[in-house]
């Protein structure tokens, strides 16, 4: 019988703006990078699955940040000014995660939506956008970059 896995790692999200300023995005509730690696099957009249046709990759992200402190305001300023920045997802502590880091480069925020202010809980802001380049470094093996 396999031993159950214990997750003891804390992840962190950081951005670096055009001026090289590095800022930890905290407190953050979620960060979701999405890599759309598009390919479609190439069929023939004679048979199916002859090959693949590749289309350009798409890299998007979404993050939900508590509007406590100044990071939500800084991200809103980045969104409104249309400035590009890099986002890095990495281990803050621990060694359980599969990757050394995932880096989204040349990011632009396309949507910023603050939540309602309520009686209980801190308000949050959701930021969505896209990245023009990405790279990831696994714990073992070679890293990969797109495009």
Tab-separated table of C-alpha atoms in Angstrom:
chain	number	residue	atom	x	y	z
A	1	UNK	CA	0.000	0.000	0.000
A	2	UNK	CA	1.330	3.401	-0.991
A	3	UNK	CA	1.962	6.005	1.645
A	4	UNK	CA	-0.396	9.018	1.380
A	5	UNK	CA	1.128	12.208	0.023
A	6	UNK	CA	1.493	15.143	2.404
A	7	UNK	CA	1.515	18.563	0.782
A	8	UNK	CA	3.731	20.903	2.823
A	9	UNK	CA	4.726	23.411	0.177
A	10	UNK	CA	3.632	27.055	-0.053
A	11	UNK	CA	3.587	28.623	-3.507
A	12	UNK	CA	4.138	32.295	-4.263
A	13	UNK	CA	3.308	34.558	-7.184
A	14	UNK	CA	5.563	37.474	-8.078
A	15	UNK	CA	5.483	40.054	-10.833
A	16	UNK	CA	8.289	42.101	-12.339
A	17	UNK	CA	7.300	45.304	-14.118
A	18	UNK	CA	8.985	47.020	-17.069
A	19	UNK	CA	11.318	48.903	-14.715
A	20	UNK	CA	12.558	45.672	-13.101
A	21	UNK	CA	10.634	46.233	-9.879
A	22	UNK	CA	9.849	42.843	-8.254
A	23	UNK	CA	6.633	42.635	-6.203
A	24	UNK	CA	5.164	39.650	-4.342
A	25	UNK	CA	1.437	39.358	-5.039
A	26	UNK	CA	0.084	38.787	-1.565
A	27	UNK	CA	-2.415	37.955	-0.222
A	28	UNK	CA	-3.510	35.966	-3.260
A	29	UNK	CA	-6.370	33.460	-3.284
A	30	UNK	CA	-5.712	31.826	-6.632
A	31	UNK	CA	-3.557	31.981	-9.743
A	32	UNK	CA	-4.545	30.005	-12.812
A	33	UNK	CA	-2.253	29.899	-15.837
A	34	UNK	CA	-3.706	28.225	-18.921
A	35	UNK	CA	-1.699	26.967	-21.878
A	36	UNK	CA	-3.730	26.277	-25.006
A	37	UNK	CA	-1.532	24.034	-27.104
A	38	UNK	CA	-3.697	23.732	-30.166
A	39	UNK	CA	-3.489	20.930	-32.673
A	40	UNK	CA	-6.135	19.234	-34.703
A	41	UNK	CA	-6.165	15.832	-36.273
A	42	UNK	CA	-5.479	15.706	-39.985
A	43	UNK	CA	-7.755	13.148	-41.625
A	44	UNK	CA	-7.774	11.705	-45.097
A	45	UNK	CA	-10.533	10.036	-47.116
A	46	UNK	CA	-8.584	6.810	-46.923
A	47	UNK	CA	-8.077	6.765	-43.194
A	48	UNK	CA	-8.292	8.758	-39.990
A	49	UNK	CA	-5.557	10.340	-37.895
A	50	UNK	CA	-2.980	10.780	-40.640
A	51	UNK	CA	-1.208	13.574	-38.813
A	52	UNK	CA	-1.656	16.808	-36.903
A	53	UNK	CA	-2.024	20.458	-37.858
A	54	UNK	CA	-0.596	22.806	-35.236
A	55	UNK	CA	-1.923	26.294	-34.587
A	56	UNK	CA	-0.292	29.009	-32.473
A	57	UNK	CA	-0.251	28.475	-28.705
A	58	UNK	CA	-2.243	30.687	-26.390
A	59	UNK	CA	-1.227	31.606	-22.844
A	60	UNK	CA	-3.750	33.176	-20.486
A	61	UNK	CA	-3.974	33.696	-16.747
A	62	UNK	CA	-6.434	34.641	-14.050
A	63	UNK	CA	-5.727	35.593	-10.452
A	64	UNK	CA	-7.866	36.523	-7.489
A	65	UNK	CA	-6.157	38.958	-5.115
A	66	UNK	CA	-7.409	40.262	-1.772
A	67	UNK	CA	-7.710	44.053	-1.899
A	68	UNK	CA	-5.651	44.411	1.281
A	69	UNK	CA	-2.392	46.353	1.108
A	70	UNK	CA	-1.332	47.933	-2.149
A	71	UNK	CA	-0.758	45.055	-4.606
A	72	UNK	CA	-4.338	45.087	-5.955
A	73	UNK	CA	-3.967	48.804	-6.660
A	74	UNK	CA	-0.577	48.245	-8.348
A	75	UNK	CA	-2.055	45.533	-10.576
A	76	UNK	CA	-4.986	47.807	-11.421
A	77	UNK	CA	-2.501	50.549	-12.356
A	78	UNK	CA	-0.636	48.076	-14.593
A	79	UNK	CA	-3.930	47.128	-16.239
A	80	UNK	CA	-5.075	50.697	-16.819
A	81	UNK	CA	-1.689	51.852	-18.144
A	82	UNK	CA	-1.349	48.839	-20.460
A	83	UNK	CA	2.195	48.134	-19.229
A	84	UNK	CA	3.738	44.716	-19.778
A	85	UNK	CA	5.125	42.658	-16.916
A	86	UNK	CA	6.318	39.133	-16.057
A	87	UNK	CA	4.608	36.773	-13.611
A	88	UNK	CA	6.474	33.986	-11.819
A	89	UNK	CA	4.847	31.124	-9.919
A	90	UNK	CA	7.379	29.422	-7.655
A	91	UNK	CA	7.817	27.610	-4.356
A	92	UNK	CA	7.930	29.957	-1.397
A	93	UNK	CA	8.742	27.112	0.984
A	94	UNK	CA	8.793	23.332	0.788
A	95	UNK	CA	9.769	20.895	-1.932
A	96	UNK	CA	6.551	19.117	-2.932
A	97	UNK	CA	5.661	21.002	-6.100
A	98	UNK	CA	6.504	19.472	-9.496
A	99	UNK	CA	8.089	22.615	-10.936
A	100	UNK	CA	10.970	24.903	-10.019
A	101	UNK	CA	9.067	27.793	-11.549
A	102	UNK	CA	6.569	28.778	-14.198
A	103	UNK	CA	7.203	32.165	-15.819
A	104	UNK	CA	4.726	34.073	-17.975
A	105	UNK	CA	6.521	36.847	-19.877
A	106	UNK	CA	5.218	40.004	-21.535
A	107	UNK	CA	1.862	39.826	-19.726
A	108	UNK	CA	-0.971	42.267	-20.276
A	109	UNK	CA	-4.097	42.482	-18.120
A	110	UNK	CA	-7.269	42.571	-20.212
A	111	UNK	CA	-9.826	42.472	-17.406
A	112	UNK	CA	-9.793	43.779	-13.832
A	113	UNK	CA	-12.894	43.366	-11.728
A	114	UNK	CA	-13.062	44.261	-8.060
A	115	UNK	CA	-15.608	42.410	-5.953
A	116	UNK	CA	-18.408	43.943	-3.973
A	117	UNK	CA	-17.599	45.391	-0.568
A	118	UNK	CA	-19.472	43.349	2.015
A	119	UNK	CA	-19.940	43.378	5.748
A	120	UNK	CA	-17.832	40.274	6.228
A	121	UNK	CA	-14.558	39.384	4.570
A	122	UNK	CA	-12.089	41.514	2.671
A	123	UNK	CA	-12.933	42.617	-0.857
A	124	UNK	CA	-11.021	40.949	-3.648
A	125	UNK	CA	-10.114	41.766	-7.232
A	126	UNK	CA	-9.919	39.384	-10.158
A	127	UNK	CA	-7.372	40.050	-12.911
A	128	UNK	CA	-7.320	38.226	-16.235
A	129	UNK	CA	-4.970	38.589	-19.143
A	130	UNK	CA	-2.640	36.963	-21.572
A	131	UNK	CA	1.067	36.356	-21.957
A	132	UNK	CA	3.128	36.462	-25.121
A	133	UNK	CA	5.796	33.988	-23.930
A	134	UNK	CA	6.124	31.372	-21.221
A	135	UNK	CA	8.684	29.025	-19.792
A	136	UNK	CA	8.634	26.323	-17.163
A	137	UNK	CA	11.353	24.481	-15.337
A	138	UNK	CA	10.448	21.092	-13.895
A	139	UNK	CA	12.185	19.686	-10.841
A	140	UNK	CA	13.670	17.010	-13.077
A	141	UNK	CA	14.349	17.191	-16.778
A	142	UNK	CA	14.748	20.008	-19.238
A	143	UNK	CA	12.734	23.206	-19.220
A	144	UNK	CA	10.412	24.247	-22.029
A	145	UNK	CA	9.655	27.632	-23.557
A	146	UNK	CA	6.788	28.766	-25.777
A	147	UNK	CA	6.829	30.100	-28.400
